[in-house]
Short mmCIF file of C-alpha atoms in Angstrom, two decimals:
data_model
loop_
_atom_site.label_atom_id
_atom_site.label_comp_id
_atom_site.label_asym_id
_atom_site.label_seq_id
_atom_site.Cartn_x
_atom_site.Cartn_y
_atom_site.Cartn_z
CA UNK A 1 -14.12 -4.36 -2.53
CA UNK A 2 -11.16 -2.43 -3.64
CA UNK A 3 -8.90 -2.91 -1.08
CA UNK A 4 -9.08 -6.18 -1.33
CA UNK A 5 -8.17 -6.32 -4.65
CA UNK A 6 -4.82 -4.42 -3.29
CA UNK A 7 -4.10 -7.21 -0.96
CA UNK A 8 -4.39 -9.46 -3.86
CA UNK A 9 -2.05 -7.59 -6.26
CA UNK A 10 -0.10 -5.88 -3.55
CA UNK A 11 3.10 -5.27 -5.61
CA UNK A 12 1.33 -3.19 -8.71
CA UNK A 13 -0.23 -1.28 -6.63
CA UNK A 14 2.51 -0.54 -4.09
CA UNK A 15 4.12 0.54 -7.50
CA UNK A 16 0.95 2.44 -8.88
CA UNK A 17 0.67 4.78 -5.38
CA UNK A 18 4.35 4.78 -5.58
CA UNK A 19 4.60 6.91 -8.88
CA UNK A 20 1.68 8.62 -8.07
CA UNK A 21 2.81 10.47 -4.91
CA UNK A 22 6.28 11.35 -6.53
CA UNK A 23 3.96 12.87 -9.33
CA UNK A 24 2.58 14.39 -6.61
CA UNK A 25 5.26 15.28 -4.74
CA UNK A 26 7.45 16.60 -8.43
CA UNK A 27 4.26 18.80 -8.34
CA UNK A 28 5.73 20.45 -4.58
CA UNK A 29 2.07 18.14 -3.85
CA UNK A 30 3.52 17.44 -0.17
CA UNK A 31 -0.17 16.89 1.73
CA UNK A 32 -1.06 13.74 -1.43
CA UNK A 33 2.24 13.07 -1.43
CA UNK A 34 1.97 11.69 1.27
CA UNK A 35 -1.41 10.00 1.23
CA UNK A 36 -0.79 8.01 -1.05
CA UNK A 37 2.64 6.79 0.55
CA UNK A 38 0.18 6.01 3.72
CA UNK A 39 -1.83 4.30 1.51
CA UNK A 40 0.99 1.92 0.06
CA UNK A 41 2.58 1.75 3.84
CA UNK A 42 -1.24 0.18 4.64
CA UNK A 43 -1.45 -2.51 2.26
CA UNK A 44 1.83 -3.51 4.01
CA UNK A 45 1.10 -3.19 6.72
CA UNK A 46 -1.65 -5.42 6.03
CA UNK A 47 -0.24 -8.08 3.67
CA UNK A 48 1.83 -8.64 6.99
CA UNK A 49 -0.62 -9.15 9.80
CA UNK A 50 -2.44 -11.94 7.08
CA UNK A 51 0.81 -13.45 6.26
CA UNK A 52 1.22 -13.94 10.40
CA UNK A 53 -2.86 -14.61 10.89
CA UNK A 54 -2.01 -17.39 8.57
CA UNK A 55 1.67 -18.44 10.36
CA UNK A 56 0.00 -18.61 13.72
CA UNK A 57 -3.27 -20.68 12.57
CA UNK A 58 -0.73 -23.55 10.64
CA UNK A 59 1.11 -23.57 14.23
#
């Protein structure tokens, strides 16, 4: 359910995740920074997949 909210508010969520990742990065916690950047990429990929499915469904 929370993941769907992330997709609904993609820009806001990715901005927050980027800020969290940079905070971890600046504190040399590279593992956690990578986790949040991967979450950001996952949200963007899911959103891209949804747009592709909608595009093929309307053809």
